mmCIF file of C-alpha atoms in Angstrom:
data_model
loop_
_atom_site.group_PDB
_atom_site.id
_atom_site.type_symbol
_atom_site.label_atom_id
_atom_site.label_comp_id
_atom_site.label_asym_id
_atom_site.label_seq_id
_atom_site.Cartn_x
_atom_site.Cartn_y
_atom_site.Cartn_z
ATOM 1 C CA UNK D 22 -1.778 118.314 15.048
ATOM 2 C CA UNK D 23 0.917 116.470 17.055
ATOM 3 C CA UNK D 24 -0.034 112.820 18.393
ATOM 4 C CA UNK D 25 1.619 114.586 21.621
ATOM 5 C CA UNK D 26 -0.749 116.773 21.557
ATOM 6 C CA UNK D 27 -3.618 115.408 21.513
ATOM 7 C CA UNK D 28 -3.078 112.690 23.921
ATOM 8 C CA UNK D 29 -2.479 115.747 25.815
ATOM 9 C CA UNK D 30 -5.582 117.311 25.540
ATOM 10 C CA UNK D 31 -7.379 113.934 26.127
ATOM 11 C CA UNK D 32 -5.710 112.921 29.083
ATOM 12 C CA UNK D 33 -7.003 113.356 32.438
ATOM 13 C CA UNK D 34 -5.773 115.953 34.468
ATOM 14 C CA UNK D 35 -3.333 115.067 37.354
ATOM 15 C CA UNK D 36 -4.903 116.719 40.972
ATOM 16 C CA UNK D 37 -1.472 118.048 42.570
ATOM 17 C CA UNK D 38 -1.816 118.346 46.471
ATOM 18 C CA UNK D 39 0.838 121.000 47.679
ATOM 19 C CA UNK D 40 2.891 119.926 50.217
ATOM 20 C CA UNK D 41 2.984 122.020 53.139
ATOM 21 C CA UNK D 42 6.031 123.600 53.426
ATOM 22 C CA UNK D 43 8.716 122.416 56.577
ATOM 23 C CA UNK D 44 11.004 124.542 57.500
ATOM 24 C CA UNK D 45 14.153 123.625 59.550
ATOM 25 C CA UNK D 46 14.618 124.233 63.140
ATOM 26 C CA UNK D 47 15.463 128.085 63.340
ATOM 27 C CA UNK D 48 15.370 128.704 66.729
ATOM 28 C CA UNK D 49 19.357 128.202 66.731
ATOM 29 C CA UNK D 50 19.907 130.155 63.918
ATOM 30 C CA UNK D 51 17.645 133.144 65.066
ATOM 31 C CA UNK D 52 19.858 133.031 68.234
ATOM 32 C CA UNK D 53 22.972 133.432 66.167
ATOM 33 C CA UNK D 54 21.619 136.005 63.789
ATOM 34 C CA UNK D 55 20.170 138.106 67.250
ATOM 35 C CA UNK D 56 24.253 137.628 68.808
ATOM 36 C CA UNK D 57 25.976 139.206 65.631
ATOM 37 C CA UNK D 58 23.401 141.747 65.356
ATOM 38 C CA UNK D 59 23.898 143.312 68.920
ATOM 39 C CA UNK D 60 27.622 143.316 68.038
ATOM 40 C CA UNK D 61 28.872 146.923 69.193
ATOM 41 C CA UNK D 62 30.733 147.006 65.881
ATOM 42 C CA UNK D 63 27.849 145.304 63.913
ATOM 43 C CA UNK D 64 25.193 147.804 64.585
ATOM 44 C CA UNK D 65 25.244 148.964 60.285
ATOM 45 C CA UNK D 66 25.666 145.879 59.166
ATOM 46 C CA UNK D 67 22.519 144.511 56.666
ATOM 47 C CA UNK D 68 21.299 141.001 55.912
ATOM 48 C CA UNK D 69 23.959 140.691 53.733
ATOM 49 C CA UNK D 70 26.784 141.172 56.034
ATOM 50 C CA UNK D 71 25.175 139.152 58.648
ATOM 51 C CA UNK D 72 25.056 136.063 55.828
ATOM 52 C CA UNK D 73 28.485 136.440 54.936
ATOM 53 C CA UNK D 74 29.588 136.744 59.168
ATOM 54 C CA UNK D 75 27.425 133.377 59.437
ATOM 55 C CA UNK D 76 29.523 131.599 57.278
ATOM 56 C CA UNK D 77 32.710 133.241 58.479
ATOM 57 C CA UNK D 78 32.151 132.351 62.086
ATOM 58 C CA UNK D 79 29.892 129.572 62.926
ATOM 59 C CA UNK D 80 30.154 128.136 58.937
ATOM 60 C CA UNK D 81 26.488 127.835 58.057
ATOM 61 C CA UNK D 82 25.360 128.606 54.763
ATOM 62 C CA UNK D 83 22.386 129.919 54.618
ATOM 63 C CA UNK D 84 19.817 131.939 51.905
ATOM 64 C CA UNK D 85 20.509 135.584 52.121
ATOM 65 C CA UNK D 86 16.668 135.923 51.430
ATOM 66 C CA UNK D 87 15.714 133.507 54.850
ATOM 67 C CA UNK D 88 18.251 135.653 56.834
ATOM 68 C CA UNK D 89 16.300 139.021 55.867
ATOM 69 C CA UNK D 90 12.823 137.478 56.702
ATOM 70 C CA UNK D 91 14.271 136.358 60.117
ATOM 71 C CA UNK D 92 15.878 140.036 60.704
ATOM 72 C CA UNK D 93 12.886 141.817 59.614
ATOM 73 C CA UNK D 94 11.057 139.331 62.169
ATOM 74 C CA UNK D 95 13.020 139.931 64.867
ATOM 75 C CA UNK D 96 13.324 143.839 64.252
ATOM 76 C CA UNK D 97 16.889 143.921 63.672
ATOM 77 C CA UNK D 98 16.693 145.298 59.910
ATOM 78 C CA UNK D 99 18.509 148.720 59.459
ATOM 79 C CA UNK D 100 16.351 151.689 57.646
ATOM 80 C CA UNK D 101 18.049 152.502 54.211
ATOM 81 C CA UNK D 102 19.939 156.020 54.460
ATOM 82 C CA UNK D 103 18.105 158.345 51.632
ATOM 83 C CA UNK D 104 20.437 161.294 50.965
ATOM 84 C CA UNK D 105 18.292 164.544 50.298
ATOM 85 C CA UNK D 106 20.234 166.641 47.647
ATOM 86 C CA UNK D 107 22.017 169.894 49.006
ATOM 87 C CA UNK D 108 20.993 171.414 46.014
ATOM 88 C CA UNK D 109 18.215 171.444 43.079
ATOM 89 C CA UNK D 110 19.229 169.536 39.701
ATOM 90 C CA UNK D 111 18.542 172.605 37.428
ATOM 91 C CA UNK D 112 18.564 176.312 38.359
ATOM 92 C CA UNK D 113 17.190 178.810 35.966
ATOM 93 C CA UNK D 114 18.695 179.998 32.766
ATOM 94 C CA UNK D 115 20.383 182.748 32.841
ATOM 95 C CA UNK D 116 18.337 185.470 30.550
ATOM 96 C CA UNK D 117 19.847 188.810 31.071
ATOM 97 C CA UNK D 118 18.390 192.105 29.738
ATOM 98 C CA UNK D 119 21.880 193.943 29.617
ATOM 99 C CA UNK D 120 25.476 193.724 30.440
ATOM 100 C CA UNK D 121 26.675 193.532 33.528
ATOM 101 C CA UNK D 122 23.740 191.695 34.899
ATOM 102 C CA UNK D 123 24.588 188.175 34.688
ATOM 103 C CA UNK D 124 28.091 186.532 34.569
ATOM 104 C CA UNK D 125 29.560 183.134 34.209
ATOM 105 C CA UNK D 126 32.460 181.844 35.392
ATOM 106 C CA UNK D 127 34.527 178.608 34.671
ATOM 107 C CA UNK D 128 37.978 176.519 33.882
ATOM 108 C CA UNK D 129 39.318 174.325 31.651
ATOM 109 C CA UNK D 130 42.772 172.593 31.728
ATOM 110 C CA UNK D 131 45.366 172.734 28.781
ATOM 111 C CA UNK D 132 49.426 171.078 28.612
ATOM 112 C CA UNK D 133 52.656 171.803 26.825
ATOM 113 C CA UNK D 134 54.668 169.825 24.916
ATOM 114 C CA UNK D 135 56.395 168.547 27.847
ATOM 115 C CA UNK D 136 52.843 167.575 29.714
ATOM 116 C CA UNK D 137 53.049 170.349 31.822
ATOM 117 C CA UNK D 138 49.649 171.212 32.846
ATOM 118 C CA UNK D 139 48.132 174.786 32.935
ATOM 119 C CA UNK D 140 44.822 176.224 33.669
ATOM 120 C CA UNK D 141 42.837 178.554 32.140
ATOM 121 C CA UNK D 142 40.024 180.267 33.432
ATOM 122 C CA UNK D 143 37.586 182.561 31.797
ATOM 123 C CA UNK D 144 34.572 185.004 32.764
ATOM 124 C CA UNK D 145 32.002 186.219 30.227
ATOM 125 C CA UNK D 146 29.002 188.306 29.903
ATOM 126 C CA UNK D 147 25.892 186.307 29.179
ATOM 127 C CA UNK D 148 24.565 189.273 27.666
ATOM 128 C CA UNK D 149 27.349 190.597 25.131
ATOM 129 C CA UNK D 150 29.232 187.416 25.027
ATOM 130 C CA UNK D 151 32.417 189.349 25.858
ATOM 131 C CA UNK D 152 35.400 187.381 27.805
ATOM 132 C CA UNK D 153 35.956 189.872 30.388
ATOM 133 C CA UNK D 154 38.523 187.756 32.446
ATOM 134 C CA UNK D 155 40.408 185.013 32.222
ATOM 135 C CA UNK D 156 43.912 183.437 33.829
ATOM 136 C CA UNK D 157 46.765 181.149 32.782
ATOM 137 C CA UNK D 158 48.388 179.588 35.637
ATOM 138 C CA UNK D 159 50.159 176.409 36.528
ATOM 139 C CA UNK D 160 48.017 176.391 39.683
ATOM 140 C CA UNK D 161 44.158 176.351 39.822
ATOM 141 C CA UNK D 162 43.295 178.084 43.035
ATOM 142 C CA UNK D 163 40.796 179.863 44.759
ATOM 143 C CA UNK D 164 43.597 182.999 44.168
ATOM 144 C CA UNK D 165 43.660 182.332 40.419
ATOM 145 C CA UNK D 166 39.740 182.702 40.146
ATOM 146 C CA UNK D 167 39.635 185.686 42.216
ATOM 147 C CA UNK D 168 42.202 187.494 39.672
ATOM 148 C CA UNK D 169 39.964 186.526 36.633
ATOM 149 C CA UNK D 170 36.827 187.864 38.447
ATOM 150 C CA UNK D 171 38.879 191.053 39.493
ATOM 151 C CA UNK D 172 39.876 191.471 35.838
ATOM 152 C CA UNK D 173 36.532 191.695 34.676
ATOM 153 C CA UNK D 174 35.377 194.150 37.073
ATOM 154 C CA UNK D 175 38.102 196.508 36.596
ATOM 155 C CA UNK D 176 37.274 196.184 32.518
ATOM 156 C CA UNK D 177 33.634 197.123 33.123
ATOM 157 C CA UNK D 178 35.008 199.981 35.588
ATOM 158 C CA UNK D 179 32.900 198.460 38.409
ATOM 159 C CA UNK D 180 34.746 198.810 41.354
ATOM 160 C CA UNK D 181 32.404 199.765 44.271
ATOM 161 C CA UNK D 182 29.342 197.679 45.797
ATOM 162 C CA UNK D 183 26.959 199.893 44.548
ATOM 163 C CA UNK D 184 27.917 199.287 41.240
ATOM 164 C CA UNK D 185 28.003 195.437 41.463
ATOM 165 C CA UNK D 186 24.147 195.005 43.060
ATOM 166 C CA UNK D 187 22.457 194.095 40.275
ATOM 167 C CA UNK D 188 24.980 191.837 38.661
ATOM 168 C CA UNK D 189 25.159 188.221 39.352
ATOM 169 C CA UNK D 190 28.564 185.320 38.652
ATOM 170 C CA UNK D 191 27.304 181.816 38.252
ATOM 171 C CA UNK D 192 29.465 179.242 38.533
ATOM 172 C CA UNK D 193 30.209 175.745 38.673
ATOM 173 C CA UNK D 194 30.054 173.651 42.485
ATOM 174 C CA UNK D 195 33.970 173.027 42.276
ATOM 175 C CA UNK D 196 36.681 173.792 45.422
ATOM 176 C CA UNK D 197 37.601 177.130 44.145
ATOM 177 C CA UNK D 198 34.300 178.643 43.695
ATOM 178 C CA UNK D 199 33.111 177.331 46.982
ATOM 179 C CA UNK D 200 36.168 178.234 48.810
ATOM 180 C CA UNK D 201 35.350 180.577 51.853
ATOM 181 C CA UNK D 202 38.143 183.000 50.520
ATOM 182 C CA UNK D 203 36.116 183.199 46.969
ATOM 183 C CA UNK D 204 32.954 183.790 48.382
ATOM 184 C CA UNK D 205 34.400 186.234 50.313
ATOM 185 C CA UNK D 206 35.648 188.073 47.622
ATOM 186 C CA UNK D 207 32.451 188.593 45.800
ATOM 187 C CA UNK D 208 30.672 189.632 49.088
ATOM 188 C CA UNK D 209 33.151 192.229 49.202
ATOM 189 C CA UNK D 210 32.975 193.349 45.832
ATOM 190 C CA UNK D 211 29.015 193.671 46.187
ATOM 191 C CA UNK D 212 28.238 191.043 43.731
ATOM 192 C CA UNK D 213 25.830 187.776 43.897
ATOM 193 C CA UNK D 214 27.464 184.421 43.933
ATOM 194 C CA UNK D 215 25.375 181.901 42.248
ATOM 195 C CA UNK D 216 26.049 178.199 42.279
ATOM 196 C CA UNK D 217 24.465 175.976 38.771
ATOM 197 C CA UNK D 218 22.496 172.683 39.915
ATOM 198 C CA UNK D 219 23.420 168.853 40.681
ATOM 199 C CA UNK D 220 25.500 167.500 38.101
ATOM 200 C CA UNK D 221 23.812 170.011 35.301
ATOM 201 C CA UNK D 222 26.470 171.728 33.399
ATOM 202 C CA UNK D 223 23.727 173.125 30.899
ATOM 203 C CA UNK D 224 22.647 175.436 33.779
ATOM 204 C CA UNK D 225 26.731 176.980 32.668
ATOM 205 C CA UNK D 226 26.137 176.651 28.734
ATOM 206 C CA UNK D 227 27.337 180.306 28.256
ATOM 207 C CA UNK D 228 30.780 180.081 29.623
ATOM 208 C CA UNK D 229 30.853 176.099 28.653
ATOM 209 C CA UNK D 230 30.348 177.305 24.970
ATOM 210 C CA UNK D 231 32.519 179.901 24.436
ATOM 211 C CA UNK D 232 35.532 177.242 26.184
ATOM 212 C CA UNK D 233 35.004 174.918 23.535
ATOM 213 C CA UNK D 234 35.381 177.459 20.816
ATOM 214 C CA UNK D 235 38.643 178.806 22.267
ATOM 215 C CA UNK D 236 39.668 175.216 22.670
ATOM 216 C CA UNK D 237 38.430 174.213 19.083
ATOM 217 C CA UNK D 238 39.566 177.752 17.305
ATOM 218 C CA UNK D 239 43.239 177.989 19.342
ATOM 219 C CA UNK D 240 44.027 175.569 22.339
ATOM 220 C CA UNK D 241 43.806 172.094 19.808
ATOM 221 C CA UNK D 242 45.032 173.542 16.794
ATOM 222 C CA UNK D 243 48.384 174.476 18.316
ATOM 223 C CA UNK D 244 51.198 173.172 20.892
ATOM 224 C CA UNK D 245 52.873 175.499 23.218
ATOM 225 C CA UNK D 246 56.300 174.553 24.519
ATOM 226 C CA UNK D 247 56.603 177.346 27.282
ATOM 227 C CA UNK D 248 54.296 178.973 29.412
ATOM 228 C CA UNK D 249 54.727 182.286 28.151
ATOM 229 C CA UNK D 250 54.252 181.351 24.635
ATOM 230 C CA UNK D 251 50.483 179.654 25.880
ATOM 231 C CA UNK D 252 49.946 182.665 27.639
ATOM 232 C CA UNK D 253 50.610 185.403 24.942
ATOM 233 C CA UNK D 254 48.795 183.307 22.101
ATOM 234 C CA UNK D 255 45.445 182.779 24.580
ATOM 235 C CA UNK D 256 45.798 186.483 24.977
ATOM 236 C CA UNK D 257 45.629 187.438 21.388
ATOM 237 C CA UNK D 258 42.983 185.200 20.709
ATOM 238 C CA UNK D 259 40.878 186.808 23.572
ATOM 239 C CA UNK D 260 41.382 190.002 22.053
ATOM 240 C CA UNK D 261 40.329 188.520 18.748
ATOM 241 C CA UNK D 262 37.347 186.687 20.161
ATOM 242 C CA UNK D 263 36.168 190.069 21.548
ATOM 243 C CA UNK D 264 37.542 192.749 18.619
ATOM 244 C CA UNK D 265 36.904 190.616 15.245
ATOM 245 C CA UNK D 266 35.030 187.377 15.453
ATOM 246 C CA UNK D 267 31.378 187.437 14.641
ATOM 247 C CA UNK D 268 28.852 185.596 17.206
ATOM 248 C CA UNK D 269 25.163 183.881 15.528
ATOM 249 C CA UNK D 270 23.566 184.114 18.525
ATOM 250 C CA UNK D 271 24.384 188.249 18.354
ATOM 251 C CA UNK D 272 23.022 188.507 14.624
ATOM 252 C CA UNK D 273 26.522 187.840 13.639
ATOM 253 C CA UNK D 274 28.056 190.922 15.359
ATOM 254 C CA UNK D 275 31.478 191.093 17.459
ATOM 255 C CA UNK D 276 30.979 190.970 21.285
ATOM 256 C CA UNK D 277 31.987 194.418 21.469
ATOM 257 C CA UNK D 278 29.879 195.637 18.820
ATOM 258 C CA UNK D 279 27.172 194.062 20.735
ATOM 259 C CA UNK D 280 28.308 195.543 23.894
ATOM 260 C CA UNK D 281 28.442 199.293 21.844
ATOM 261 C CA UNK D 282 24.711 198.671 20.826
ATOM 262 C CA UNK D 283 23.501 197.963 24.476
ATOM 263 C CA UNK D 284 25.145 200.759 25.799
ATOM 264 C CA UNK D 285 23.580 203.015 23.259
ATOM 265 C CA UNK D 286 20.105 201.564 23.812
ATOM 266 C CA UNK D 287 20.206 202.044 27.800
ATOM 267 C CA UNK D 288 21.705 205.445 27.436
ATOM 268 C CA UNK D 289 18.671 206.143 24.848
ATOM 269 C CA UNK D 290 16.099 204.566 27.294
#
């Protein structure tokens, strides 16, 4: 063992009397804490404002942490602001038990060769997996969404209210989809708008999966000098996507093989 040590051990502990604490005169500063509180333009401001102000105008420095315990003496503290959320972090998933019950909705961005940015948007059925809609435009508007959305309907032939009741488009909390003329249009068309959660694009995974295979099968592999030429290759790999390409989570069947087989089941039922 150390000498150190020891002589440690053996020496006699040292009795330490605390010295009671004195605090400077505050009575001054309280006064100038109180005056650029009640400030008509300081009536936000926190402890740490009022520290900084103290040093700005009368040039005291003083411990941010003395300059709370005199506000919080005095009163003069503000309340912290707690947002509440507008809405819930997750909704439900989507489990449909047909087409044309549930729908998602979405966009993704894409550019030329000369950095020319377009937009493409794209509705599917949760159910069948189809892309039922979708738009290429240099724009992303509420107007561009509404076309996709009215391309779908018209491909599943549902064009009154009665035939959209039961079906439901979830989307994303962005401009367009929240846009008074959007919403407008599905009330009109008879369908439910449905809005996914706070910062949770899982609650979209349907329409957020089948984007990155168009952008990992087409969009990346390829570079598209004009519009037209982005437009007419997105279009024939739609029709691909739909006709041809086999889906896992379908048993390995085409959308529209899958769509044949639940039309056939309901009209058995």
């Amino acid at each position: 063992v150390p000498v150190s040590t020891v002589g440690r051990w053996a020496k006699a502990p040292v009795q330490r009397v605390p010295r009671a604490r004195r605090l400077p005169e505050e009575t001054d500063l309280r006064e100038k804490i109180k005056a650029l509180c009640l400030e008509p333009r300081h009536g936000t401001f926190g402890y740490r404002y009022i520290k900084a102000l103290l040093k700005r105008v009368h040039g005291l420095v003083v411990n941010r942490k003395r300059v709370l315990r005199i506000m919080r003496e005095m009163g003069l503290t503000q309340p912290k602001i707690r947002h509440k959320e507008a809405r819930p972090k997750r909704v439900e998933k989507m489990r449909p038990t047909g087409p044309n019950r549930a729908w998602q909705i979405d966009m993704t961005s894409l550019r030329l060769s000369d950095m020319t940015p377009l937009f493409l948007i794209l509705i599917i059925d949760c159910y069948t997996r189809q892309i039922l809609g979708w738009n290429l435009d240099r724009r992303c508007r509420a107007r561009e969404w509404t076309a996709a959305v009215r391309m779908a309907l018209e491909a599943r032939g549902l064009l009154t209210k009665e035939a959209c009741e039961n079906l439901t488009l979830r989307s994303d909390n962005g401009c367009q989809p929240c846009s008074k003329d959007f919403r407008a249009f599905l009330s009109e068309a008879g369908m439910t708008g449905q809005y996914t959660g706070y910062n949770a694009p899982d609650d979209n995974a349907y329409v957020e999966r089948v984007i990155r295979t168009v952008k990992q099968e087409e969009i990346w592999c390829n570079s598209y000098d004009k519009f037209s030429e982005a437009s007419k290759a997105l279009e024939e790999y739609i029709n691909y996507y739909n006709h041809q390409r086999i889906h896992s989570a379908l048993g390995y069947q085409t959308p529209d093989e899958a769509n044949a087989a639940a039309i056939l089941t309901l009209a058995a039922a």
